[in-house]
Amino acid sequence: GAVVSQHPSRVICKSGTSVKIECRSLDFQATTMFWYRQFPKQSLMLMATSNEGSKATYEQGVEKDKFLINHASLTLSTLTVTSAHPEDSSFYICSARDLGTGNTGELFFGEGSRLTVL
Amino acid sequence: AQTVTQSQPEMSVQEAETVTLSCTYDTSESNYYLFWYKQPPSRQMILVIRQEAYKQQNATENRFSVNFQKAAKSFSLKISDSQLGDTAMYFCAFMGGTSGSRLTFGEGTQLTVNP
C-alpha cells in the first residue's frame, strides 16, 4: 500500500516556542491530507483538512492561528504548533488519500508525532 | 452530522478463540464507507477491513470479517483464531460519500489477547 511518513516522531520543546511537523506521501500524490490529534487512550479527533495550493479547512473549535497548516506541494503538508503550551502536548497523526488507486475510500496514515511541551 | 459509537471500551479473548467488536453509526447518507482500523502500541494506524455501503456482501480479510447490517446501522468486526499480535486498540470509522474523505472515528475498543 501507499506510504505516508511523518517527521519528527517525537519532539520536546519549551513553552512559547513553535514546532513544525511534516507529513509526506512517499510514493503517491495527495491533493488532500488530514491532521488528527489523539490524547492518551482516546480516539482520533480531526483537526483540519489540508488542501494543496489553498487554505486549510479547520474543524470547529480548532484555532487556525495556533495550528498553522501549509500544503505547498502534492507530497508534503506541514503542521506548525505556534507558541506551544503544555496543553498542546499530544499525539498528532496525519493521513492522506491516494487518488491514483481510484475511489476505494482508503486513507493512509503516518506514524504519528508525539509532542511534549515543557 | 455522522456519529460512530463503540460501546465496548475494553475486551479480552483467549488466544485461538473468536471475538466480536461492536460498532453502530448514524448517518443520513446512502453512499458511504465503513472501516475498522487497528492501532497497536506503536500507535501506527493499520487498516484491518473496509466495507462499501452499497455492497450487500460482508467484507472478509483472512481472519477478519464484518457483519454489516445497513438497516440497523451496525458494523461489527469478528476476529477468528485470535493471535497475540491482535492485541491493540480497534477503531470503527465512517466516511461519507460527500465528506471529501473525512473520517469519523468511534471511541475505540482496547482488545487484549491472552496466551
mmCIF file of C-alpha atoms in Angstrom:
data_model
loop_
_atom_site.group_PDB
_atom_site.id
_atom_site.type_symbol
_atom_site.label_atom_id
_atom_site.label_comp_id
_atom_site.label_asym_id
_atom_site.label_seq_id
_atom_site.Cartn_x
_atom_site.Cartn_y
_atom_site.Cartn_z
ATOM 1 C CA GLY A 1 0.000 0.000 0.000
ATOM 2 C CA ALA A 2 0.872 3.655 -0.159
ATOM 3 C CA VAL A 3 3.286 5.087 2.409
ATOM 4 C CA VAL A 4 2.881 8.220 4.472
ATOM 5 C CA SER A 5 5.797 9.410 6.573
ATOM 6 C CA GLN A 6 5.753 11.843 9.472
ATOM 7 C CA HIS A 7 8.697 13.676 10.969
ATOM 8 C CA PRO A 8 9.711 14.051 13.713
ATOM 9 C CA SER A 9 8.282 11.051 15.534
ATOM 10 C CA ARG A 10 8.999 12.672 18.885
ATOM 11 C CA VAL A 11 9.669 16.275 19.785
ATOM 12 C CA ILE A 12 10.133 18.064 23.063
ATOM 13 C CA CYS A 13 10.026 21.834 23.184
ATOM 14 C CA LYS A 14 9.851 24.659 25.654
ATOM 15 C CA SER A 15 6.664 26.554 26.296
ATOM 16 C CA GLY A 16 6.309 29.519 23.963
ATOM 17 C CA THR A 17 8.283 28.060 21.084
ATOM 18 C CA SER A 18 6.921 26.805 17.755
ATOM 19 C CA VAL A 19 7.180 23.281 16.426
ATOM 20 C CA LYS A 20 6.765 22.049 12.849
ATOM 21 C CA ILE A 21 5.626 18.537 11.973
ATOM 22 C CA GLU A 22 5.939 17.247 8.420
ATOM 23 C CA CYS A 23 3.704 14.761 6.646
ATOM 24 C CA ARG A 24 4.916 13.314 3.359
ATOM 25 C CA SER A 25 3.301 10.953 0.881
ATOM 26 C CA LEU A 26 6.301 8.948 -0.319
ATOM 27 C CA ASP A 27 5.001 7.119 -3.365
ATOM 28 C CA PHE A 28 1.845 8.933 -4.389
ATOM 29 C CA GLN A 29 0.419 12.408 -4.784
ATOM 30 C CA ALA A 30 -2.076 13.687 -2.294
ATOM 31 C CA THR A 31 -4.116 16.785 -3.014
ATOM 32 C CA THR A 32 -5.712 16.412 0.397
ATOM 33 C CA MET A 33 -4.186 15.450 3.710
ATOM 34 C CA PHE A 34 -5.757 15.347 7.144
ATOM 35 C CA TRP A 35 -4.384 16.200 10.571
ATOM 36 C CA TYR A 36 -5.651 14.493 13.707
ATOM 37 C CA ARG A 37 -4.941 14.861 17.387
ATOM 38 C CA GLN A 38 -5.084 11.960 19.800
ATOM 39 C CA PHE A 39 -4.967 12.145 23.582
ATOM 40 C CA PRO A 40 -3.911 9.071 25.591
ATOM 41 C CA LYS A 41 -6.423 6.228 25.408
ATOM 42 C CA GLN A 42 -8.785 8.337 23.326
ATOM 43 C CA SER A 43 -9.910 8.384 19.735
ATOM 44 C CA LEU A 44 -8.545 10.439 16.845
ATOM 45 C CA MET A 45 -10.058 13.876 16.516
ATOM 46 C CA LEU A 46 -9.885 15.561 13.125
ATOM 47 C CA MET A 47 -8.258 18.968 13.428
ATOM 48 C CA ALA A 48 -8.128 20.159 9.842
ATOM 49 C CA THR A 49 -8.151 19.227 6.200
ATOM 50 C CA SER A 50 -5.065 20.322 4.298
ATOM 51 C CA ASN A 51 -5.624 21.206 0.654
ATOM 52 C CA GLU A 52 -2.734 21.534 -1.780
ATOM 53 C CA GLY A 53 -2.431 25.085 -3.032
ATOM 54 C CA SER A 54 -5.213 26.523 -0.910
ATOM 55 C CA LYS A 55 -6.120 27.298 2.670
ATOM 56 C CA ALA A 56 -6.743 24.515 5.133
ATOM 57 C CA THR A 57 -10.219 23.818 6.432
ATOM 58 C CA TYR A 58 -10.336 23.702 10.215
ATOM 59 C CA GLU A 59 -12.796 21.796 12.367
ATOM 60 C CA GLN A 60 -14.933 23.673 14.822
ATOM 61 C CA GLY A 61 -13.021 24.631 17.941
ATOM 62 C CA VAL A 62 -9.561 24.326 16.390
ATOM 63 C CA GLU A 63 -7.603 27.584 16.440
ATOM 64 C CA LYS A 64 -6.236 28.200 12.949
ATOM 65 C CA ASP A 65 -3.719 30.748 14.227
ATOM 66 C CA LYS A 66 -2.460 28.221 16.743
ATOM 67 C CA PHE A 67 -2.174 25.294 14.375
ATOM 68 C CA LEU A 68 -0.806 26.551 11.071
ATOM 69 C CA ILE A 69 -1.130 24.191 8.139
ATOM 70 C CA ASN A 70 0.709 24.507 4.856
ATOM 71 C CA HIS A 71 0.279 22.181 1.885
ATOM 72 C CA ALA A 72 2.668 23.622 -0.647
ATOM 73 C CA SER A 73 3.184 20.512 -2.772
ATOM 74 C CA LEU A 74 1.343 17.356 -3.708
ATOM 75 C CA THR A 75 3.516 15.291 -1.376
ATOM 76 C CA LEU A 76 4.029 17.492 1.677
ATOM 77 C CA SER A 77 1.831 19.044 4.324
ATOM 78 C CA THR A 78 3.169 20.689 7.466
ATOM 79 C CA LEU A 79 1.543 21.416 10.806
ATOM 80 C CA THR A 80 3.128 24.153 12.904
ATOM 81 C CA VAL A 81 2.107 24.455 16.525
ATOM 82 C CA THR A 82 2.766 28.112 17.349
ATOM 83 C CA SER A 83 3.588 29.412 20.817
ATOM 84 C CA ALA A 84 3.215 25.937 22.218
ATOM 85 C CA HIS A 85 1.907 25.382 25.733
ATOM 86 C CA PRO A 86 1.840 22.242 27.871
ATOM 87 C CA GLU A 87 -1.823 21.665 26.974
ATOM 88 C CA ASP A 88 -0.739 21.274 23.333
ATOM 89 C CA SER A 89 1.176 18.139 24.315
ATOM 90 C CA SER A 90 -0.421 15.316 22.376
ATOM 91 C CA PHE A 91 -0.012 12.740 19.625
ATOM 92 C CA TYR A 92 -0.532 14.222 16.159
ATOM 93 C CA ILE A 93 -1.286 11.995 13.180
ATOM 94 C CA CYS A 94 -1.658 12.806 9.506
ATOM 95 C CA SER A 95 -3.361 10.848 6.765
ATOM 96 C CA ALA A 96 -3.662 11.105 3.006
ATOM 97 C CA ARG A 97 -5.730 9.602 0.244
ATOM 98 C CA ASP A 98 -4.114 8.104 -2.825
ATOM 99 C CA LEU A 99 -6.384 9.254 -5.609
ATOM 100 C CA GLY A 100 -4.383 7.181 -8.048
ATOM 101 C CA THR A 101 -5.874 3.981 -6.657
ATOM 102 C CA GLY A 102 -9.371 5.017 -7.550
ATOM 103 C CA ASN A 103 -12.312 5.624 -5.286
ATOM 104 C CA THR A 104 -11.508 2.996 -2.671
ATOM 105 C CA GLY A 105 -12.076 5.370 0.217
ATOM 106 C CA GLU A 106 -8.927 4.195 1.973
ATOM 107 C CA LEU A 107 -6.737 6.684 3.808
ATOM 108 C CA PHE A 108 -3.092 6.018 4.625
ATOM 109 C CA PHE A 109 -1.733 7.163 7.947
ATOM 110 C CA GLY A 110 1.622 8.477 9.063
ATOM 111 C CA GLU A 111 3.416 7.025 12.052
ATOM 112 C CA GLY A 112 2.389 9.932 14.242
ATOM 113 C CA SER A 113 4.340 12.587 16.115
ATOM 114 C CA ARG A 114 4.409 12.851 19.891
ATOM 115 C CA LEU A 115 4.735 16.446 21.043
ATOM 116 C CA THR A 116 5.719 17.233 24.604
ATOM 117 C CA VAL A 117 5.724 20.865 25.673
ATOM 118 C CA LEU A 118 7.617 21.597 28.869
ATOM 119 C CA ALA B 1 -23.500 15.001 11.341
ATOM 120 C CA GLN B 2 -22.341 11.443 11.444
ATOM 121 C CA THR B 3 -21.624 9.677 14.702
ATOM 122 C CA VAL B 4 -19.864 6.401 15.382
ATOM 123 C CA THR B 5 -20.333 4.524 18.645
ATOM 124 C CA GLN B 6 -18.280 1.698 20.075
ATOM 125 C CA SER B 7 -19.902 0.558 23.298
ATOM 126 C CA GLN B 8 -17.111 -1.745 24.454
ATOM 127 C CA PRO B 9 -14.143 0.209 25.872
ATOM 128 C CA GLU B 10 -12.219 -2.982 26.643
ATOM 129 C CA MET B 11 -12.426 -6.621 25.656
ATOM 130 C CA SER B 12 -10.269 -9.649 26.151
ATOM 131 C CA VAL B 13 -10.084 -13.029 24.451
ATOM 132 C CA GLN B 14 -8.028 -16.159 24.769
ATOM 133 C CA GLU B 15 -5.564 -16.967 22.053
ATOM 134 C CA ALA B 16 -7.112 -19.007 19.204
ATOM 135 C CA GLU B 17 -10.655 -18.039 20.184
ATOM 136 C CA THR B 18 -13.100 -15.752 18.388
ATOM 137 C CA VAL B 19 -14.132 -12.281 19.463
ATOM 138 C CA THR B 20 -16.612 -9.750 18.085
ATOM 139 C CA LEU B 21 -16.266 -5.989 18.433
ATOM 140 C CA SER B 22 -19.391 -3.872 18.106
ATOM 141 C CA CYS B 23 -19.918 -0.629 16.231
ATOM 142 C CA THR B 24 -23.004 1.387 15.407
ATOM 143 C CA TYR B 25 -23.243 4.573 13.406
ATOM 144 C CA ASP B 26 -25.728 7.194 12.465
ATOM 145 C CA THR B 27 -25.985 8.895 9.091
ATOM 146 C CA SER B 28 -28.494 10.197 6.613
ATOM 147 C CA GLU B 29 -26.270 9.381 3.654
ATOM 148 C CA SER B 30 -26.916 6.385 1.434
ATOM 149 C CA ASN B 31 -23.431 6.082 -0.036
ATOM 150 C CA TYR B 32 -20.553 5.692 2.398
ATOM 151 C CA TYR B 33 -17.631 3.567 3.546
ATOM 152 C CA LEU B 34 -17.029 1.865 6.860
ATOM 153 C CA PHE B 35 -13.652 0.833 8.212
ATOM 154 C CA TRP B 36 -12.008 -0.943 11.067
ATOM 155 C CA TYR B 37 -8.560 0.328 11.958
ATOM 156 C CA LYS B 38 -6.111 -1.257 14.365
ATOM 157 C CA GLN B 39 -3.726 0.818 16.480
ATOM 158 C CA PRO B 40 -1.098 -1.313 18.233
ATOM 159 C CA PRO B 41 1.201 0.082 20.929
ATOM 160 C CA SER B 42 3.390 1.571 18.188
ATOM 161 C CA ARG B 43 0.445 3.966 17.531
ATOM 162 C CA GLN B 44 0.593 3.287 13.761
ATOM 163 C CA MET B 45 -2.916 3.158 12.324
ATOM 164 C CA ILE B 46 -3.412 -0.004 10.280
ATOM 165 C CA LEU B 47 -6.415 -0.687 8.083
ATOM 166 C CA VAL B 48 -7.998 -4.011 9.025
ATOM 167 C CA ILE B 49 -11.022 -4.138 6.762
ATOM 168 C CA ARG B 50 -13.215 -1.919 4.592
ATOM 169 C CA GLN B 51 -16.880 -2.131 3.583
ATOM 170 C CA GLU B 52 -18.686 -0.155 0.901
ATOM 171 C CA ALA B 53 -22.263 0.564 1.914
ATOM 172 C CA TYR B 54 -23.671 -0.335 -1.492
ATOM 173 C CA LYS B 55 -22.244 -3.847 -1.263
ATOM 174 C CA GLN B 56 -24.523 -6.306 0.500
ATOM 175 C CA GLN B 57 -21.839 -8.923 0.884
ATOM 176 C CA ASN B 58 -19.894 -8.710 4.122
ATOM 177 C CA ALA B 59 -16.192 -7.965 3.686
ATOM 178 C CA THR B 60 -13.648 -10.594 4.716
ATOM 179 C CA GLU B 61 -9.873 -10.383 5.096
ATOM 180 C CA ASN B 62 -8.333 -13.650 6.256
ATOM 181 C CA ARG B 63 -9.220 -13.995 9.961
ATOM 182 C CA PHE B 64 -11.168 -10.732 9.997
ATOM 183 C CA SER B 65 -14.767 -10.400 8.849
ATOM 184 C CA VAL B 66 -17.579 -7.952 9.370
ATOM 185 C CA ASN B 67 -21.291 -8.215 9.942
ATOM 186 C CA PHE B 68 -22.703 -5.203 8.115
ATOM 187 C CA GLN B 69 -26.349 -4.529 8.856
ATOM 188 C CA LYS B 70 -27.200 -1.401 6.875
ATOM 189 C CA ALA B 71 -30.767 -1.008 8.064
ATOM 190 C CA ALA B 72 -29.686 -1.301 11.681
ATOM 191 C CA LYS B 73 -26.608 0.870 11.046
ATOM 192 C CA SER B 74 -24.409 -1.768 12.637
ATOM 193 C CA PHE B 75 -20.893 -2.796 11.609
ATOM 194 C CA SER B 76 -19.300 -5.386 13.887
ATOM 195 C CA LEU B 77 -15.850 -6.932 13.474
ATOM 196 C CA LYS B 78 -15.224 -10.619 14.075
ATOM 197 C CA ILE B 79 -11.694 -11.815 14.693
ATOM 198 C CA SER B 80 -11.259 -15.561 14.374
ATOM 199 C CA ASP B 81 -8.357 -17.605 15.714
ATOM 200 C CA SER B 82 -7.154 -14.635 17.764
ATOM 201 C CA GLN B 83 -3.397 -14.139 17.929
ATOM 202 C CA LEU B 84 -1.252 -12.308 20.463
ATOM 203 C CA GLY B 85 -0.392 -9.775 17.759
ATOM 204 C CA ASP B 86 -4.037 -8.810 17.527
ATOM 205 C CA THR B 87 -3.713 -7.012 20.858
ATOM 206 C CA ALA B 88 -4.406 -3.368 20.004
ATOM 207 C CA MET B 89 -6.918 -0.549 20.100
ATOM 208 C CA TYR B 90 -9.536 -1.035 17.399
ATOM 209 C CA PHE B 91 -11.367 1.912 15.893
ATOM 210 C CA CYS B 92 -14.505 1.782 13.811
ATOM 211 C CA ALA B 93 -14.666 4.643 11.307
ATOM 212 C CA PHE B 94 -17.176 6.169 8.897
ATOM 213 C CA MET B 95 -16.531 8.067 5.676
ATOM 214 C CA GLY B 96 -19.489 9.647 3.935
ATOM 215 C CA GLY B 97 -19.723 9.745 0.188
ATOM 216 C CA THR B 98 -19.903 13.523 0.263
ATOM 217 C CA SER B 99 -17.423 14.092 3.096
ATOM 218 C CA GLY B 100 -14.354 14.530 0.935
ATOM 219 C CA SER B 101 -12.536 11.630 2.621
ATOM 220 C CA ARG B 102 -13.102 12.932 6.153
ATOM 221 C CA LEU B 103 -13.167 10.079 8.647
ATOM 222 C CA THR B 104 -15.286 9.999 11.788
ATOM 223 C CA PHE B 105 -13.920 7.597 14.386
ATOM 224 C CA GLY B 106 -15.580 5.729 17.209
ATOM 225 C CA GLU B 107 -14.212 5.863 20.737
ATOM 226 C CA GLY B 108 -12.211 2.694 20.277
ATOM 227 C CA THR B 109 -12.129 -0.760 21.862
ATOM 228 C CA GLN B 110 -8.966 -1.980 23.564
ATOM 229 C CA LEU B 111 -8.615 -5.674 22.739
ATOM 230 C CA THR B 112 -6.254 -7.860 24.715
ATOM 231 C CA VAL B 113 -5.457 -11.367 23.522
ATOM 232 C CA ASN B 114 -4.335 -13.561 26.396
ATOM 233 C CA PRO B 115 -2.000 -16.537 25.960
#
